[in-house]
Amino acid sequence: MRYVDHESVIKRMTGRLTLNRIFKFIFFLATMFALLALGILFYRIISQGIGYITPEFFNNFGSRFPEKAGIKAALVGSIWLMCVVAPVSLILGVGTAIYLEEYAKKNKWNDFIQMNISNLAGVPSVVFGLLGLTIFVRALALGNSILAAGFTMSLLILPVIIVASQEAIRAVPTEVREASYGMGATKWQTILKIVLPSAIPGILTGAILALSRAVGETAPLVVIGVPVIIHFLPDGVMSQFTALPMQIYDWAKRPQLDFQYVASAGILVLMMFLLIMNSIAIFIRNKFQKRY
């Protein structure tokens, strides 16, 4: 220790602590700026749209007149859409993650597949819309139906669910698997009874984020030709429909000022729809988290 220059150490530590305080202050300002912008956005939406949240707003279809415009068809259409997207994306996404983590051999081909799945999570949503238009709308002749839109949105969020599910499956301790094998369970029984229940909290965390993105996306619906205004409710997965983002997009681009307020009311409904979906998923996640 006698070779250590204490003055030099104190000078270096003082500089490092000062730099740390500067960056801490910068990060705090960035956080406050983001929260301020979010607060202003919330205030503007709530102040403009809360007056239009009436029973008639939920019971009326779209209209050329803002005082008669409603969100009934869009809300029901979004519910139908999520009823297709949620099971399709979860079954395919979790199934792919199980195969890649538990059954696939570790080689260059599977590394290439894994890399492309991760890259797909960053592809713009309009590209998935073009893919859905080519495959589901035209090649499979599904038209601009709920089924075609649901498959397109499932493709959009599949990479996120696959990656999140893989991370959750990897987090299950190896000792738990070995204990299951030691009790005489088969590989599939171990996955079904031990791995999946333990991984459900992580899987649902990724699913929450993915489904939240799907319910608010507009670009893929525009590309596959989903209509903006309809005056009937869907009666099946092959019916035409409209969705909340499409309806809000149509109201927001209209020149009348009153339609901007109606669009704000639609955004509030969309936010409530997202909160309900997320609350259900978080409840299920927390329930399994307490068990495992």
Tab-separated table of C-alpha atoms in Angstrom:
chain	number	residue	atom	x	y	z
A	1	MET	CA	0.000	0.000	0.000
A	2	ARG	CA	2.966	2.346	0.435
A	3	TYR	CA	3.352	2.462	-3.365
A	4	VAL	CA	-0.207	3.819	-3.783
A	5	ASP	CA	-0.445	7.549	-4.394
A	6	HIS	CA	-3.355	8.509	-2.134
A	7	GLU	CA	-3.679	11.973	-3.643
A	8	SER	CA	-3.989	10.491	-7.132
A	9	VAL	CA	-6.605	7.982	-5.911
A	10	ILE	CA	-8.655	10.717	-4.230
A	11	LYS	CA	-8.459	12.888	-7.359
A	12	ARG	CA	-9.590	10.011	-9.603
A	13	MET	CA	-12.422	9.010	-7.258
A	14	THR	CA	-13.605	12.602	-6.997
A	15	GLY	CA	-13.746	12.858	-10.784
A	16	ARG	CA	-15.600	9.558	-11.091
A	17	LEU	CA	-18.141	10.504	-8.413
A	18	THR	CA	-18.723	13.865	-10.076
A	19	LEU	CA	-19.230	12.188	-13.455
A	20	ASN	CA	-21.614	9.708	-11.827
A	21	ARG	CA	-23.694	12.534	-10.338
A	22	ILE	CA	-23.816	14.322	-13.701
A	23	PHE	CA	-25.075	11.234	-15.543
A	24	LYS	CA	-27.539	10.464	-12.751
A	25	PHE	CA	-28.966	13.972	-13.115
A	26	ILE	CA	-29.159	13.607	-16.918
A	27	PHE	CA	-31.002	10.279	-16.639
A	28	PHE	CA	-33.370	11.782	-14.058
A	29	LEU	CA	-34.153	14.679	-16.425
A	30	ALA	CA	-34.782	12.225	-19.286
A	31	THR	CA	-37.186	10.231	-17.117
A	32	MET	CA	-39.015	13.369	-15.965
A	33	PHE	CA	-39.278	14.615	-19.557
A	34	ALA	CA	-40.831	11.315	-20.672
A	35	LEU	CA	-43.277	11.336	-17.744
A	36	LEU	CA	-44.187	14.980	-18.428
A	37	ALA	CA	-44.874	14.250	-22.102
A	38	LEU	CA	-46.965	11.216	-21.131
A	39	GLY	CA	-48.890	13.255	-18.563
A	40	ILE	CA	-49.637	16.015	-21.094
A	41	LEU	CA	-50.809	13.412	-23.594
A	42	PHE	CA	-53.090	11.770	-21.024
A	43	TYR	CA	-54.498	15.124	-19.932
A	44	ARG	CA	-55.237	16.153	-23.517
A	45	ILE	CA	-56.914	12.862	-24.395
A	46	ILE	CA	-58.992	12.719	-21.205
A	47	SER	CA	-60.038	16.377	-21.322
A	48	GLN	CA	-61.094	16.130	-24.962
A	49	GLY	CA	-62.672	12.689	-24.965
A	50	ILE	CA	-64.318	12.199	-21.577
A	51	GLY	CA	-67.401	14.185	-22.600
A	52	TYR	CA	-68.122	11.765	-25.463
A	53	ILE	CA	-67.985	8.614	-23.308
A	54	THR	CA	-71.741	8.038	-23.121
A	55	PRO	CA	-73.983	4.965	-23.484
A	56	GLU	CA	-74.875	6.143	-27.003
A	57	PHE	CA	-71.166	6.150	-27.917
A	58	PHE	CA	-71.017	2.414	-27.175
A	59	ASN	CA	-74.364	1.625	-28.856
A	60	ASN	CA	-73.991	3.618	-32.103
A	61	PHE	CA	-72.192	2.621	-35.276
A	62	GLY	CA	-69.898	4.939	-37.233
A	63	SER	CA	-71.443	8.075	-38.711
A	64	ARG	CA	-70.642	11.142	-40.823
A	65	PHE	CA	-71.865	13.274	-37.930
A	66	PRO	CA	-69.663	13.421	-34.805
A	67	GLU	CA	-72.590	13.657	-32.413
A	68	LYS	CA	-73.984	10.369	-33.800
A	69	ALA	CA	-70.671	8.533	-34.178
A	70	GLY	CA	-70.217	5.426	-32.063
A	71	ILE	CA	-67.739	2.656	-31.490
A	72	LYS	CA	-69.970	-0.406	-31.270
A	73	ALA	CA	-68.792	-2.161	-34.439
A	74	ALA	CA	-65.111	-1.371	-33.788
A	75	LEU	CA	-65.211	-2.595	-30.188
A	76	VAL	CA	-66.952	-5.868	-31.069
A	77	GLY	CA	-64.585	-6.309	-34.039
A	78	SER	CA	-61.517	-5.879	-31.811
A	79	ILE	CA	-62.863	-8.480	-29.388
A	80	TRP	CA	-63.418	-10.922	-32.272
A	81	LEU	CA	-59.898	-10.185	-33.535
A	82	MET	CA	-58.300	-10.893	-30.155
A	83	CYS	CA	-60.292	-14.142	-29.891
A	84	VAL	CA	-58.410	-15.301	-33.004
A	85	VAL	CA	-55.010	-13.734	-32.316
A	86	ALA	CA	-54.588	-14.863	-28.694
A	87	PRO	CA	-55.015	-18.659	-29.135
A	88	VAL	CA	-53.242	-18.837	-32.509
A	89	SER	CA	-50.209	-16.811	-31.425
A	90	LEU	CA	-49.899	-18.454	-28.003
A	91	ILE	CA	-50.212	-22.022	-29.306
A	92	LEU	CA	-47.754	-21.476	-32.170
A	93	GLY	CA	-45.383	-19.276	-30.174
A	94	VAL	CA	-45.146	-21.469	-27.077
A	95	GLY	CA	-45.027	-24.637	-29.206
A	96	THR	CA	-42.119	-23.233	-31.240
A	97	ALA	CA	-40.284	-22.216	-28.077
A	98	ILE	CA	-40.723	-25.699	-26.574
A	99	TYR	CA	-39.371	-27.336	-29.724
A	100	LEU	CA	-36.354	-25.024	-29.991
A	101	GLU	CA	-35.438	-25.339	-26.305
A	102	GLU	CA	-36.325	-28.944	-25.495
A	103	TYR	CA	-36.158	-30.955	-28.719
A	104	ALA	CA	-34.101	-29.159	-31.403
A	105	LYS	CA	-30.416	-30.029	-31.661
A	106	LYS	CA	-27.897	-27.261	-31.055
A	107	ASN	CA	-26.368	-26.721	-34.493
A	108	LYS	CA	-25.751	-23.928	-36.983
A	109	TRP	CA	-29.118	-24.386	-38.677
A	110	ASN	CA	-31.044	-23.872	-35.470
A	111	ASP	CA	-28.794	-20.934	-34.566
A	112	PHE	CA	-29.719	-19.419	-37.938
A	113	ILE	CA	-33.442	-19.941	-37.205
A	114	GLN	CA	-33.035	-18.409	-33.740
A	115	MET	CA	-31.254	-15.375	-35.167
A	116	ASN	CA	-34.004	-14.779	-37.742
A	117	ILE	CA	-36.753	-15.103	-35.134
A	118	SER	CA	-35.036	-12.419	-33.071
A	119	ASN	CA	-34.655	-10.202	-36.154
A	120	LEU	CA	-38.327	-10.582	-37.062
A	121	ALA	CA	-39.296	-8.889	-33.791
A	122	GLY	CA	-37.942	-5.616	-35.206
A	123	VAL	CA	-39.542	-5.796	-38.678
A	124	PRO	CA	-42.038	-2.941	-39.366
A	125	SER	CA	-45.666	-3.976	-39.010
A	126	VAL	CA	-46.524	-2.904	-42.565
A	127	VAL	CA	-44.285	-5.718	-43.862
A	128	PHE	CA	-46.416	-8.259	-42.000
A	129	GLY	CA	-49.461	-6.570	-43.506
A	130	LEU	CA	-48.074	-7.170	-47.008
A	131	LEU	CA	-47.336	-10.793	-46.078
A	132	GLY	CA	-50.891	-11.246	-44.798
A	133	LEU	CA	-52.302	-9.641	-47.955
A	134	THR	CA	-50.299	-12.014	-50.156
A	135	ILE	CA	-50.900	-15.258	-48.252
A	136	PHE	CA	-54.182	-15.020	-46.366
A	137	VAL	CA	-56.215	-12.478	-48.341
A	138	ARG	CA	-55.241	-13.489	-51.889
A	139	ALA	CA	-53.583	-16.932	-51.909
A	140	LEU	CA	-55.982	-18.528	-49.395
A	141	ALA	CA	-58.908	-16.315	-50.515
A	142	LEU	CA	-59.917	-15.385	-46.971
A	143	GLY	CA	-60.633	-11.783	-47.970
A	144	ASN	CA	-60.515	-8.990	-45.417
A	145	SER	CA	-62.160	-11.173	-42.807
A	146	ILE	CA	-61.528	-11.564	-39.093
A	147	LEU	CA	-59.645	-14.814	-39.758
A	148	ALA	CA	-57.256	-13.208	-42.268
A	149	ALA	CA	-56.630	-10.238	-39.965
A	150	GLY	CA	-56.154	-12.545	-36.965
A	151	PHE	CA	-53.569	-14.671	-38.782
A	152	THR	CA	-51.753	-11.526	-39.940
A	153	MET	CA	-51.631	-10.076	-36.437
A	154	SER	CA	-50.486	-13.450	-35.087
A	155	LEU	CA	-47.516	-13.371	-37.467
A	156	LEU	CA	-46.734	-9.870	-36.220
A	157	ILE	CA	-46.457	-10.834	-32.548
A	158	LEU	CA	-45.157	-14.420	-32.879
A	159	PRO	CA	-41.439	-13.466	-32.647
A	160	VAL	CA	-41.996	-11.602	-29.365
A	161	ILE	CA	-43.896	-14.521	-27.819
A	162	ILE	CA	-41.336	-17.083	-29.038
A	163	VAL	CA	-38.355	-15.180	-27.624
A	164	ALA	CA	-40.107	-14.466	-24.296
A	165	SER	CA	-41.209	-18.110	-23.996
A	166	GLN	CA	-37.694	-19.384	-24.701
A	167	GLU	CA	-36.241	-17.151	-21.986
A	168	ALA	CA	-38.894	-18.332	-19.521
A	169	ILE	CA	-38.235	-22.015	-20.327
A	170	ARG	CA	-34.462	-21.524	-19.989
A	171	ALA	CA	-35.011	-19.990	-16.540
A	172	VAL	CA	-36.506	-23.234	-15.166
A	173	PRO	CA	-33.758	-24.859	-13.037
A	174	THR	CA	-32.148	-28.002	-14.432
A	175	GLU	CA	-32.498	-29.669	-11.028
A	176	VAL	CA	-36.294	-29.532	-11.354
A	177	ARG	CA	-36.163	-31.393	-14.665
A	178	GLU	CA	-33.742	-33.976	-13.299
A	179	ALA	CA	-35.966	-34.552	-10.276
A	180	SER	CA	-38.910	-35.192	-12.596
A	181	TYR	CA	-36.882	-37.669	-14.671
A	182	GLY	CA	-35.733	-39.321	-11.456
A	183	MET	CA	-39.366	-39.922	-10.495
A	184	GLY	CA	-39.860	-41.813	-13.776
A	185	ALA	CA	-41.585	-39.076	-15.813
A	186	THR	CA	-41.121	-38.960	-19.576
A	187	LYS	CA	-39.747	-35.908	-21.381
A	188	TRP	CA	-43.215	-34.739	-22.448
A	189	GLN	CA	-44.643	-35.281	-18.959
A	190	THR	CA	-41.787	-33.218	-17.527
A	191	ILE	CA	-42.431	-30.407	-19.990
A	192	LEU	CA	-46.201	-30.467	-19.463
A	193	LYS	CA	-46.290	-30.852	-15.674
A	194	ILE	CA	-43.075	-29.167	-14.541
A	195	VAL	CA	-41.487	-26.863	-17.136
A	196	LEU	CA	-44.559	-25.142	-18.553
A	197	PRO	CA	-46.244	-24.316	-15.205
A	198	SER	CA	-42.938	-22.910	-13.928
A	199	ALA	CA	-42.444	-20.855	-17.108
A	200	ILE	CA	-46.001	-19.490	-17.346
A	201	PRO	CA	-45.252	-16.178	-15.521
A	202	GLY	CA	-42.487	-15.328	-18.007
A	203	ILE	CA	-44.509	-16.539	-20.989
A	204	LEU	CA	-47.489	-14.420	-20.003
A	205	THR	CA	-45.288	-11.359	-19.526
A	206	GLY	CA	-44.221	-11.597	-23.173
A	207	ALA	CA	-47.784	-12.397	-24.252
A	208	ILE	CA	-49.109	-9.287	-22.489
A	209	LEU	CA	-46.694	-7.044	-24.381
A	210	ALA	CA	-47.333	-8.819	-27.679
A	211	LEU	CA	-51.135	-8.751	-27.479
A	212	SER	CA	-51.051	-5.112	-26.401
A	213	ARG	CA	-49.133	-4.340	-29.572
A	214	ALA	CA	-51.542	-6.353	-31.711
A	215	VAL	CA	-54.700	-4.657	-30.411
A	216	GLY	CA	-53.271	-1.197	-31.161
A	217	GLU	CA	-51.761	-1.827	-34.611
A	218	THR	CA	-53.290	-0.105	-37.642
A	219	ALA	CA	-50.855	-0.578	-40.542
A	220	PRO	CA	-51.457	-4.333	-41.155
A	221	LEU	CA	-55.242	-3.789	-41.094
A	222	VAL	CA	-54.965	-0.947	-43.604
A	223	VAL	CA	-52.816	-3.068	-45.942
A	224	ILE	CA	-55.154	-6.082	-45.958
A	225	GLY	CA	-58.132	-3.791	-46.663
A	226	VAL	CA	-60.129	-3.812	-43.434
A	227	PRO	CA	-63.002	-1.313	-43.855
A	228	VAL	CA	-63.106	1.776	-41.675
A	229	ILE	CA	-66.866	2.052	-41.076
A	230	ILE	CA	-69.401	-0.766	-41.099
A	231	HIS	CA	-72.978	-0.780	-39.844
A	232	PHE	CA	-73.301	-4.405	-38.762
A	233	LEU	CA	-71.722	-6.731	-36.251
A	234	PRO	CA	-69.627	-9.762	-37.271
A	235	ASP	CA	-71.357	-13.131	-36.993
A	236	GLY	CA	-68.294	-15.338	-37.495
A	237	VAL	CA	-64.589	-15.416	-38.231
A	238	MET	CA	-65.236	-15.068	-41.983
A	239	SER	CA	-67.213	-11.836	-41.574
A	240	GLN	CA	-65.969	-8.392	-42.452
A	241	PHE	CA	-65.193	-6.195	-39.476
A	242	THR	CA	-63.552	-3.012	-38.331
A	243	ALA	CA	-61.335	-2.495	-35.283
A	244	LEU	CA	-60.681	0.227	-32.742
A	245	PRO	CA	-57.393	1.444	-34.308
A	246	MET	CA	-59.047	1.715	-37.742
A	247	GLN	CA	-61.989	3.682	-36.359
A	248	ILE	CA	-59.722	6.033	-34.385
A	249	TYR	CA	-57.512	6.526	-37.450
A	250	ASP	CA	-60.521	7.504	-39.549
A	251	TRP	CA	-61.812	9.982	-36.960
A	252	ALA	CA	-58.380	11.539	-36.370
A	253	LYS	CA	-57.810	12.335	-40.061
A	254	ARG	CA	-61.173	14.082	-40.543
A	255	PRO	CA	-60.996	17.897	-40.730
A	256	GLN	CA	-63.902	18.605	-38.360
A	257	LEU	CA	-62.723	19.556	-34.884
A	258	ASP	CA	-65.484	17.549	-33.191
A	259	PHE	CA	-64.142	14.361	-34.738
A	260	GLN	CA	-60.811	14.988	-32.954
A	261	TYR	CA	-62.728	14.820	-29.672
A	262	VAL	CA	-64.499	11.656	-30.798
A	263	ALA	CA	-61.082	10.165	-31.659
A	264	SER	CA	-59.899	11.003	-28.130
A	265	ALA	CA	-62.923	9.151	-26.740
A	266	GLY	CA	-62.024	6.172	-28.925
A	267	ILE	CA	-58.452	6.247	-27.576
A	268	LEU	CA	-59.821	6.153	-24.033
A	269	VAL	CA	-61.913	3.088	-24.909
A	270	LEU	CA	-58.861	1.438	-26.472
A	271	MET	CA	-56.843	2.151	-23.330
A	272	MET	CA	-59.565	0.639	-21.148
A	273	PHE	CA	-59.659	-2.404	-23.440
A	274	LEU	CA	-55.886	-2.792	-23.047
A	275	LEU	CA	-56.066	-2.397	-19.271
A	276	ILE	CA	-58.728	-5.110	-18.999
A	277	MET	CA	-56.686	-7.504	-21.168
A	278	ASN	CA	-53.498	-6.808	-19.236
A	279	SER	CA	-55.242	-7.144	-15.876
A	280	ILE	CA	-56.547	-10.601	-16.765
A	281	ALA	CA	-53.116	-11.738	-17.970
A	282	ILE	CA	-51.358	-10.298	-14.901
A	283	PHE	CA	-53.865	-12.038	-12.609
A	284	ILE	CA	-53.155	-15.394	-14.280
A	285	ARG	CA	-49.405	-14.759	-14.151
A	286	ASN	CA	-49.426	-13.878	-10.461
A	287	LYS	CA	-51.564	-16.913	-9.642
A	288	PHE	CA	-49.048	-19.287	-11.201
A	289	GLN	CA	-46.125	-17.324	-9.749
A	290	LYS	CA	-47.381	-18.053	-6.244
A	291	ARG	CA	-47.656	-21.776	-6.984
A	292	TYR	CA	-44.221	-22.218	-8.517
